[in-house]
mmCIF file of C-alpha atoms in Angstrom:
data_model
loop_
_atom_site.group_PDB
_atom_site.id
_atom_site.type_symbol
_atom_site.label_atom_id
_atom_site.label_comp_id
_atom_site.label_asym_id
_atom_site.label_seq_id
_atom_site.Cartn_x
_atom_site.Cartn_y
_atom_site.Cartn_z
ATOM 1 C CA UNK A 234 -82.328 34.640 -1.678
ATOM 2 C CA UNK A 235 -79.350 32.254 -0.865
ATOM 3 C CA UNK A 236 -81.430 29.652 -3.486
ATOM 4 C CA UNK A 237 -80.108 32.065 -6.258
ATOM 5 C CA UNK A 238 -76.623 31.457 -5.343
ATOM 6 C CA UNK A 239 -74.786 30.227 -8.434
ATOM 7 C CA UNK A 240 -71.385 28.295 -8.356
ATOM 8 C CA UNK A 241 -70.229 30.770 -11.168
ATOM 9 C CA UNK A 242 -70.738 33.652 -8.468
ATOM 10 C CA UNK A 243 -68.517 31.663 -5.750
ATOM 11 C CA UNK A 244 -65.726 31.142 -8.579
ATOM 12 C CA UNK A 245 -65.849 35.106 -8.839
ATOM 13 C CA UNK A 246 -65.472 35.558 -5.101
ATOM 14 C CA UNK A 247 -62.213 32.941 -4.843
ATOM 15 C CA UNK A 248 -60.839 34.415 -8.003
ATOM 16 C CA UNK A 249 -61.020 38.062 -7.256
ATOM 17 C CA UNK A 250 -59.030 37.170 -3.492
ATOM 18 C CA UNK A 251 -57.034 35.020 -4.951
ATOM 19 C CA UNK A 252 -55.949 37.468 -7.967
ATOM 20 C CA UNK A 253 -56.248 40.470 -5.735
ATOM 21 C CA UNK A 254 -58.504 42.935 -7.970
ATOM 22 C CA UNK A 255 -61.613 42.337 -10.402
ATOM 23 C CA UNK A 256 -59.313 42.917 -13.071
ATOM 24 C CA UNK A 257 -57.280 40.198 -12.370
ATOM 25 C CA UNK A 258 -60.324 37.408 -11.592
ATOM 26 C CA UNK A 259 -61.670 38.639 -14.835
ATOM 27 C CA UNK A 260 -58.239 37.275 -16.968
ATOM 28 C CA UNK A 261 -57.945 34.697 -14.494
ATOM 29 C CA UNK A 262 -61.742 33.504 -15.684
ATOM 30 C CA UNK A 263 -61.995 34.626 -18.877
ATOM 31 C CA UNK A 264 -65.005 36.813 -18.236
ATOM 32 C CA UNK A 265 -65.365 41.031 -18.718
ATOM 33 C CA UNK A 266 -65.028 42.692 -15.798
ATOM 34 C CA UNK A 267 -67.875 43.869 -15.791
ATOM 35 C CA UNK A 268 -69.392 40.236 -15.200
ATOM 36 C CA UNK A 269 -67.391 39.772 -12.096
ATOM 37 C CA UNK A 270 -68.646 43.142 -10.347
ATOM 38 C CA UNK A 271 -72.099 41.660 -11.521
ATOM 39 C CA UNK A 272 -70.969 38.196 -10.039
ATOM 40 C CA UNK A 273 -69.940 40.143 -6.565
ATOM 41 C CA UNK A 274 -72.432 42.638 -6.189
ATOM 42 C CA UNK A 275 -75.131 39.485 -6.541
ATOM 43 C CA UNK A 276 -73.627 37.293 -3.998
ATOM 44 C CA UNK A 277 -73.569 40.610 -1.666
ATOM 45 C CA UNK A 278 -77.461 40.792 -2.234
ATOM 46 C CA UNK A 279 -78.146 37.143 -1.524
ATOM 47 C CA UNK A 280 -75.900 37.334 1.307
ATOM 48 C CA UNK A 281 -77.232 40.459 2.417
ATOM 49 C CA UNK A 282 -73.153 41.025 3.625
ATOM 50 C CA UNK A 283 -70.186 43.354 2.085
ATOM 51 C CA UNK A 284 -67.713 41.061 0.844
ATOM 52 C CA UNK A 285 -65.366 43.587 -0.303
ATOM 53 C CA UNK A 286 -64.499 46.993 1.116
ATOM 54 C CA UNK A 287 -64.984 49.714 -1.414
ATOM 55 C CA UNK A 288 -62.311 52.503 -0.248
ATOM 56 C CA UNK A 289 -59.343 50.489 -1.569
ATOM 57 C CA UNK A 290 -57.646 50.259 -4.737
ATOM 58 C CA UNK A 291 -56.920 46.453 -3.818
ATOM 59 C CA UNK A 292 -59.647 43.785 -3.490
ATOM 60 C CA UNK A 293 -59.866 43.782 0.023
ATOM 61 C CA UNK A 294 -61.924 41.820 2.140
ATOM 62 C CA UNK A 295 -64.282 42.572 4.346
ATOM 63 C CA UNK A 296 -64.145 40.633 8.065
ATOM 64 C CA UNK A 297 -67.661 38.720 6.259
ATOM 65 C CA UNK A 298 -65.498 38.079 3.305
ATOM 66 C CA UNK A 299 -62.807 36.461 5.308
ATOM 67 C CA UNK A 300 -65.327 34.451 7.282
ATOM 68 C CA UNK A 301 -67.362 33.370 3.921
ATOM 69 C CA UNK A 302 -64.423 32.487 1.392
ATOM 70 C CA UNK A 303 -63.284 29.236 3.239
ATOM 71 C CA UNK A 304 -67.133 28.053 2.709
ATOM 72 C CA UNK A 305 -67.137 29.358 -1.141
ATOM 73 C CA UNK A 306 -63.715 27.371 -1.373
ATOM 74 C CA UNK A 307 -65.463 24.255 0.238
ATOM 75 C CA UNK A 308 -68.593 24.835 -2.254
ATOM 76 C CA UNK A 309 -66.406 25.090 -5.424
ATOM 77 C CA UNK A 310 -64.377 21.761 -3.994
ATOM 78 C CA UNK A 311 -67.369 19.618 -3.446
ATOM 79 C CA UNK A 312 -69.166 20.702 -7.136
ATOM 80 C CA UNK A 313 -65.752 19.414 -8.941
ATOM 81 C CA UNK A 314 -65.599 15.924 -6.552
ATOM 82 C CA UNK A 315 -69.778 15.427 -7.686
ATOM 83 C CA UNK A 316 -68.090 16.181 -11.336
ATOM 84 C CA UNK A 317 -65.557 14.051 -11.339
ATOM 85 C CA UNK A 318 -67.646 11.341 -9.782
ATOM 86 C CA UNK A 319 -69.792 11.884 -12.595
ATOM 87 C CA UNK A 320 -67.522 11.168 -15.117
ATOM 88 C CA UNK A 321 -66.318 8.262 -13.797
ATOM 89 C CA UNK A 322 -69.378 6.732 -13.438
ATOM 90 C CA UNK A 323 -70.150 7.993 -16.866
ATOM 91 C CA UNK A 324 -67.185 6.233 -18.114
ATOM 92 C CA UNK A 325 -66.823 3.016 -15.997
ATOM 93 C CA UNK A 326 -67.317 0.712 -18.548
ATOM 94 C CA UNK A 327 -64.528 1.707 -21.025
ATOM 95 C CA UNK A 328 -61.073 0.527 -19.582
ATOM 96 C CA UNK A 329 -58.364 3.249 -20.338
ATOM 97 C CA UNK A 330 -55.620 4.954 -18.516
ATOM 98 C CA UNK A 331 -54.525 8.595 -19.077
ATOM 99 C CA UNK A 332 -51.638 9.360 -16.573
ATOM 100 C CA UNK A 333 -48.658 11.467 -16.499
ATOM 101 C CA UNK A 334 -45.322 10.696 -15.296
ATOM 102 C CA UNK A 335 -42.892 12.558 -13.863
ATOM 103 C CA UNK A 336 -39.646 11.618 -16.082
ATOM 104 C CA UNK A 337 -37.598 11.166 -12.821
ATOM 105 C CA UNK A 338 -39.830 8.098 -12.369
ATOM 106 C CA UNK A 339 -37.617 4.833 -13.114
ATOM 107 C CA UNK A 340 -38.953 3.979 -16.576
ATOM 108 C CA UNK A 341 -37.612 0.771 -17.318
ATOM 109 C CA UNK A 342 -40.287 0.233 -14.085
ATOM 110 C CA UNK A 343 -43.031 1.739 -15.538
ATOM 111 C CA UNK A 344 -42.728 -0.004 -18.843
ATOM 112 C CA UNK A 345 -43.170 -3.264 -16.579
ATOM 113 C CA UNK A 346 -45.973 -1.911 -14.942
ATOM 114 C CA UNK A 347 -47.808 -0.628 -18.369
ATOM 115 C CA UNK A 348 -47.073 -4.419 -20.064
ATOM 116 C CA UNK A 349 -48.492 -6.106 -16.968
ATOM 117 C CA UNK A 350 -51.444 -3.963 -17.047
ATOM 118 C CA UNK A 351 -52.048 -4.689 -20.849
ATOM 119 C CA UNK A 352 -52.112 -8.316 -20.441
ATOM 120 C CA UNK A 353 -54.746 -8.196 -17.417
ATOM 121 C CA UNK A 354 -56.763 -5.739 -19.310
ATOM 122 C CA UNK A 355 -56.476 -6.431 -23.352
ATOM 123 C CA UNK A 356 -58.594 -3.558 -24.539
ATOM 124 C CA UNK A 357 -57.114 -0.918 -22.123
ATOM 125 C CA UNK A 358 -56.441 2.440 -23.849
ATOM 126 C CA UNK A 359 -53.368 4.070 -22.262
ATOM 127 C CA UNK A 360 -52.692 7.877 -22.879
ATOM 128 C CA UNK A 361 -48.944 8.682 -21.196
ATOM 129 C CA UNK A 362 -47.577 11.737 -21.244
ATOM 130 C CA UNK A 363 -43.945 12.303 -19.480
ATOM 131 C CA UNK A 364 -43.481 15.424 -17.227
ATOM 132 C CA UNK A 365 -41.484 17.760 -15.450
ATOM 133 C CA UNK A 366 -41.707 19.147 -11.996
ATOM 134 C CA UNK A 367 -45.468 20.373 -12.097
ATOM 135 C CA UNK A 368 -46.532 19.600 -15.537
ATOM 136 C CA UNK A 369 -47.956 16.261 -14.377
ATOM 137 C CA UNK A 370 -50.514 17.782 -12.199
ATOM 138 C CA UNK A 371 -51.227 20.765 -14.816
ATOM 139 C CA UNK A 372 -52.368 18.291 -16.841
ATOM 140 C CA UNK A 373 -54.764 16.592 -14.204
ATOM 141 C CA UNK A 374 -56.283 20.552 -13.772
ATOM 142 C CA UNK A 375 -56.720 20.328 -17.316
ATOM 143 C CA UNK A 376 -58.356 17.291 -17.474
ATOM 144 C CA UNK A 377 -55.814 15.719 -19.869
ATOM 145 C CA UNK A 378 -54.911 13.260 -17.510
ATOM 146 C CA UNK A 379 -56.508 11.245 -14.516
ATOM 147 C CA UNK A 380 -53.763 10.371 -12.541
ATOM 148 C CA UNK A 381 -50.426 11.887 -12.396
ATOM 149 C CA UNK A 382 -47.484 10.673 -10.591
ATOM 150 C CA UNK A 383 -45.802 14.034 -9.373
ATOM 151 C CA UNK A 384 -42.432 14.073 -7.144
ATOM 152 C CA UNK A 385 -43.367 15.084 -3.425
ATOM 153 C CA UNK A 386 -41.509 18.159 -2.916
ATOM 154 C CA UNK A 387 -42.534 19.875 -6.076
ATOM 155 C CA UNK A 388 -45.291 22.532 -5.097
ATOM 156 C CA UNK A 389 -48.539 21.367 -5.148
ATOM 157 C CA UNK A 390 -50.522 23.596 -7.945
ATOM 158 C CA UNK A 391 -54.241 23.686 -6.293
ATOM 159 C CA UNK A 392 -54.109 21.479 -2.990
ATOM 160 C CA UNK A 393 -57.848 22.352 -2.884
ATOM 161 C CA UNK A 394 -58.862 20.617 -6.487
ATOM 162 C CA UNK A 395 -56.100 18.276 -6.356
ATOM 163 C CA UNK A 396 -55.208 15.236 -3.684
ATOM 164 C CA UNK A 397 -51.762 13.144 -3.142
ATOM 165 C CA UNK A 398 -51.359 10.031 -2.027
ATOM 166 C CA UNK A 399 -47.575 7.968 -1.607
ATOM 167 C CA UNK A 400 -46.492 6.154 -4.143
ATOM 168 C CA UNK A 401 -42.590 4.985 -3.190
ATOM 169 C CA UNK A 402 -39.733 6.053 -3.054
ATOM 170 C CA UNK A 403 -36.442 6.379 -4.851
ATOM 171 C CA UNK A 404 -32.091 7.207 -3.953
ATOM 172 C CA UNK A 405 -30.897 9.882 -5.213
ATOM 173 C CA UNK A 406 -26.918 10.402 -5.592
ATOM 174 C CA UNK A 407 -24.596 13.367 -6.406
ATOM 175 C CA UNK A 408 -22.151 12.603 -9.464
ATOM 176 C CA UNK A 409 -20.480 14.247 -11.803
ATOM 177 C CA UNK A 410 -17.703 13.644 -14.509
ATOM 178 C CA UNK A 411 -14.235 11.858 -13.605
ATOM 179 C CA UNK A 412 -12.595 14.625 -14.926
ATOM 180 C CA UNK A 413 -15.158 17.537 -13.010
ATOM 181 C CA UNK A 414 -12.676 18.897 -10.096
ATOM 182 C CA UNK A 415 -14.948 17.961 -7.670
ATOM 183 C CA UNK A 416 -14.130 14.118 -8.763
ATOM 184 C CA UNK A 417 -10.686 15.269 -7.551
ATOM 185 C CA UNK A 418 -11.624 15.266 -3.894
ATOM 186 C CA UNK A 419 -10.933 12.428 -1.608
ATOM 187 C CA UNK A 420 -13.685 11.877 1.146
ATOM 188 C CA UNK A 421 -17.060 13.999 1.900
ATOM 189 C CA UNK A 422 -17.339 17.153 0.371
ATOM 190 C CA UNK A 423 -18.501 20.110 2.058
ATOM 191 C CA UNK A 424 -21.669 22.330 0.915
ATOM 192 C CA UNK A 425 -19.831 25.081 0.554
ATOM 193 C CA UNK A 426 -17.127 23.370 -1.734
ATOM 194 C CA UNK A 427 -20.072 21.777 -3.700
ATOM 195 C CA UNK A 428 -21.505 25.847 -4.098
ATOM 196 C CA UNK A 429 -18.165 26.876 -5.734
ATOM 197 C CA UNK A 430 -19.074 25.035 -8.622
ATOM 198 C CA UNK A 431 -21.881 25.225 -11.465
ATOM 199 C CA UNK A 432 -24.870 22.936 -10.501
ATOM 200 C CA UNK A 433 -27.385 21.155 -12.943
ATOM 201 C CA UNK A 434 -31.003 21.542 -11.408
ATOM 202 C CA UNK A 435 -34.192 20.331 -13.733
ATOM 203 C CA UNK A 436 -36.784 22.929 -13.615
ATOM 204 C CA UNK A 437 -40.122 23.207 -15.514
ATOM 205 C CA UNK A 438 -40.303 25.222 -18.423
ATOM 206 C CA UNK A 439 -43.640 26.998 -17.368
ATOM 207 C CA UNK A 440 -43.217 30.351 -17.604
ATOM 208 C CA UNK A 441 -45.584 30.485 -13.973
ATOM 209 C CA UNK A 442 -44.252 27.552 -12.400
ATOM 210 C CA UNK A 443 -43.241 27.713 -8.639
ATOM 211 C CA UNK A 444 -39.643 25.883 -8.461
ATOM 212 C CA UNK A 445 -38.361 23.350 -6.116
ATOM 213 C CA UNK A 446 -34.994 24.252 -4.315
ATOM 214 C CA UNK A 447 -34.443 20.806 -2.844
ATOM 215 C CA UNK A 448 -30.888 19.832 -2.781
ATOM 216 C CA UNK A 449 -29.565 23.183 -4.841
ATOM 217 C CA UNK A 450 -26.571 24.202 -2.677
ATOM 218 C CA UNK A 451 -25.227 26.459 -5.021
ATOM 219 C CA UNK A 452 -25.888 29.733 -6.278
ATOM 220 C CA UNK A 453 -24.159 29.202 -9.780
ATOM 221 C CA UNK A 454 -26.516 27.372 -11.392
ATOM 222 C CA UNK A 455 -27.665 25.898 -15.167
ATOM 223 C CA UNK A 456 -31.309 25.287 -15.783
ATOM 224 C CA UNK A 457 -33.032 22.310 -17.900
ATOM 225 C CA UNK A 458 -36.111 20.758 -18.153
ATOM 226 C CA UNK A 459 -35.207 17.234 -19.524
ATOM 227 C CA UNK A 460 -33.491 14.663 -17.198
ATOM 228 C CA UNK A 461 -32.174 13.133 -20.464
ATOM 229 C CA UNK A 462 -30.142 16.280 -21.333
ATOM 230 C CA UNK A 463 -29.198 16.641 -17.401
ATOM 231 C CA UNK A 464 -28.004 12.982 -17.936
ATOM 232 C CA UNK A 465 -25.848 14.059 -20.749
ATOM 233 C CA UNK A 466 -24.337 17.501 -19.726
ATOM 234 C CA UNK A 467 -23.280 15.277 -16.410
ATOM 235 C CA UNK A 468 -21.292 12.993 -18.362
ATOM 236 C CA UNK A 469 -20.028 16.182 -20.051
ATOM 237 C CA UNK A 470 -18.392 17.143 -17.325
ATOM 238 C CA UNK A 471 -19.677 20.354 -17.466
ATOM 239 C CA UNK A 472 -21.374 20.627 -13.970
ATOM 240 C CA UNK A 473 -22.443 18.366 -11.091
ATOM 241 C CA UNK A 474 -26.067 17.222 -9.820
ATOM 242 C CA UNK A 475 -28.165 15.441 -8.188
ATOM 243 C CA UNK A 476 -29.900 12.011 -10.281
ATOM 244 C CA UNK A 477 -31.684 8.777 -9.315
ATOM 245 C CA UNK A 478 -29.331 5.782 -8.492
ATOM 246 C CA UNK A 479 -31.556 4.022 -10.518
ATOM 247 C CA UNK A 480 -31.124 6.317 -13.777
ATOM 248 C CA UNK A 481 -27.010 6.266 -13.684
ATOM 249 C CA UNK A 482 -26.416 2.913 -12.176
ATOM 250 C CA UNK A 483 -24.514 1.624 -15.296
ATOM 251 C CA UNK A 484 -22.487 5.253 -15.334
ATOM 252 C CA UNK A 485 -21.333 4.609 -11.993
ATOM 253 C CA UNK A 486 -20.195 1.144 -12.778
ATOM 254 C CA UNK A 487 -18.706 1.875 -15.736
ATOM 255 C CA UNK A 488 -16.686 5.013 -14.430
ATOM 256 C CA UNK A 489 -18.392 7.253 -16.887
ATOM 257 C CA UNK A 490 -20.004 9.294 -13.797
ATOM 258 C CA UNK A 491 -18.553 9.200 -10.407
ATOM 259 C CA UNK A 492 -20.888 9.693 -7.328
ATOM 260 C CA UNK A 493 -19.688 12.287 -4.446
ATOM 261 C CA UNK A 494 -20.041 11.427 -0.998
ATOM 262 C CA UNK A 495 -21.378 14.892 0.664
ATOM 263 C CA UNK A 496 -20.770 15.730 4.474
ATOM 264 C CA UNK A 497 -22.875 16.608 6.471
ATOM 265 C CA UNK A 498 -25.492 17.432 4.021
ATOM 266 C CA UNK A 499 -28.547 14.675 3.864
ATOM 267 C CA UNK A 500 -30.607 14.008 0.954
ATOM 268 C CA UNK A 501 -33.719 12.321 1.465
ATOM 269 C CA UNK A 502 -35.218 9.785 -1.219
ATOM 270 C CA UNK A 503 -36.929 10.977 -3.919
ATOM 271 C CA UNK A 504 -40.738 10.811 -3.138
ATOM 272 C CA UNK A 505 -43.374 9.862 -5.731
ATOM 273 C CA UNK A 506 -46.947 10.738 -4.986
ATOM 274 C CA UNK A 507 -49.866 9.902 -7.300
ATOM 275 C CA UNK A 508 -51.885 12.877 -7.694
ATOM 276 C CA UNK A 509 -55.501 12.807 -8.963
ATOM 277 C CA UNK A 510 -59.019 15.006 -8.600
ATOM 278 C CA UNK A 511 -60.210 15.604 -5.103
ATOM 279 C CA UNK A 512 -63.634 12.745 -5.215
ATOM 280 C CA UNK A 513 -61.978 10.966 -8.299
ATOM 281 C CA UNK A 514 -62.957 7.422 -8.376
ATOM 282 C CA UNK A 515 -60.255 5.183 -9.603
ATOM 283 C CA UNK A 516 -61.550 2.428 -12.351
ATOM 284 C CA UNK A 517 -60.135 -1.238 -12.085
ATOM 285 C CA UNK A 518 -57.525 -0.747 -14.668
ATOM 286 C CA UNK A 519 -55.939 2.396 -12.636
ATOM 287 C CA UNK A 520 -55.825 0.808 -9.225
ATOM 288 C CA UNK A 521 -53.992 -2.218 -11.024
ATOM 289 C CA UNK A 522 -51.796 0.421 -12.326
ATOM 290 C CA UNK A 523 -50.952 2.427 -8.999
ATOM 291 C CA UNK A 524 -50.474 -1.276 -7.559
ATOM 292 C CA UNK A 525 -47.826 -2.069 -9.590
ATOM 293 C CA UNK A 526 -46.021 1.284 -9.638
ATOM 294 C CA UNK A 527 -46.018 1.232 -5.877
ATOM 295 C CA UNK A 528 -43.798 -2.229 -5.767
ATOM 296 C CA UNK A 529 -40.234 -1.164 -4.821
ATOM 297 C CA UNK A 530 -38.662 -4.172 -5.493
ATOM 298 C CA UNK A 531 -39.050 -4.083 -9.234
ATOM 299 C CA UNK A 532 -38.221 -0.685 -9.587
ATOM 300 C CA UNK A 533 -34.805 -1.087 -7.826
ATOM 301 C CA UNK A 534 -33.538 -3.357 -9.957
ATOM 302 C CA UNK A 535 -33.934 -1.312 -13.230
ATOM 303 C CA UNK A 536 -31.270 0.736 -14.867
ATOM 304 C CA UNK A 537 -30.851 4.023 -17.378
ATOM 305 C CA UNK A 538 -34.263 5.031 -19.094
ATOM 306 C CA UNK A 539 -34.559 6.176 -22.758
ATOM 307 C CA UNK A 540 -34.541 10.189 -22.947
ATOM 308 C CA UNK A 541 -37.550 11.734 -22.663
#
């Protein structure tokens, strides 16, 4: 019986325990639920088990569900690396790139990376898209994109379909405006100073995103999802932040943004990861590409990107 196992089935089982009721793996699918108790109540047969207790309003799991769903997770995981294998193989022969960036990535940098890989490969096709927070790895889900490079501490959006791997690493600073009152202060500023005024945090405009609270220190704060507006409403003295040294360099040295020296309060760099299928085979082309996005030294010396 377990030769009539179907993957389908095994995408019911995650889905109901991961949504909590049939109802739920059913939207989360796109199936009736009527399918999904089908789905179950086969899988129960082949595995001559109970997967779900039947006296609860809530998908519960039986002590054989519990034991079974890390191997139906491991199943599912191992079908989408022979997949994406496939493809790749399927489409070794055409050079192309489609990756998305995370638009806190120094892009002076990656327009230098992108011209050196056009010369080495003249035919390459190159399909960018610019992201926020966990849009770049939404996309990979999706299949939109390959590769994405994603920022470390934003939440990974299905560690079990999805793999990271580091990329480099960038400073981050705190600034504001020369006339924000925190510009006002001589010396390290405390946290809790810092939390008495409104703070500019990029977010992702998905309505089901998880957020990031790395470096948010105050409760009183605006929301965007565009660095380039950040950028702007900074210099607008409207609020202070957090930004790449690499993205307000020139502000800094021209006095239009000042940058606040924090005490005892330690920011770490700003981690890039490339993110990509779990299996995914990377062509030529894209391992030329993560090459040269990895190189530090270039992407130190570059200064304010174009808006995104």
């Amino acid at each position: 019986m377990l030769d009539n196992v179907t993957i389908n089935q095994l995408r019911a089982f995650v889905a109901v325990c991961d949504q909590g009721s049939f109802s739920g793996a059913a939207r989360e699918l796109k199936r009736a639920q009527s399918a999904i108790s089908h789905a179950i109540n086969a899988l129960e047969s082949a595995f001559n088990v109970l997967l779900f207790e039947r006296n609860t309003r809530r998908a519960t799991l039986t002590a054989a569900g519990r034991s079974l769903l890390p191997d139906a997770r491991g199943v599912i995981a191992r079908t989408e690396e022979m997949k994406m294998r496939a493809v790749a193989i399927a489409e070794a022969g055409v050079p192309q790139v489609s990756i998305a960036v995370d638009t806190y990535f120094p892009r002076v940098h990656l327009i230098e990376c992108l011209r050196t890989v056009q010369a080495d490969f003249s035919t390459v096709a190159i399909n960018l898209r610019m992201t926020t927070m966990q849009g770049g790895e939404r996309l990979v889900l999706e299949g939109t994109c390959a590769l994405a490079v994603t920022i470390t501490d934003v939440p990974e959006l299905s560690p079990v379909a999805i793999e990271r791997q580091h990329l480099c690493d960038a400073q981050m600073v705190t600034v504001c405006s020369p006339s924000h009152p925190l510009a006002a202060i001589a010396g390290p500023i405390s946290r809790e100073e810092f939390g008495r005024h409104i703070q500019l945090v990029v977010t992702d405009n998905q309505p089901d995103s998880e957020k990031t609270q790395q470096g948010v220190a105050s409760e009183r704060q605006w929301w965007v999802n565009d660095l380039g507006a950040k950028h702007d409403l900074l210099r607008g003295s409207l609020c202070w932040g957090h930004m790449p040294r690499h993205m307000v360099e020139e502000d800094l040295a021209k006095g239009t943004l000042v940058e606040l020296q924090r005490r005892a309060w330690h920011m770490r760099p700003l981690t890039f990861m490339i993110s990509q299928r779990r299996g995914y085979s990377f062509s030529e082309c894209e391992i030329r590409l993560v090459e040269l996005l990895g190189k530090r030294q270039a992407s130190q010396r570059v200064g304010r990107p174009s808006p995104a």
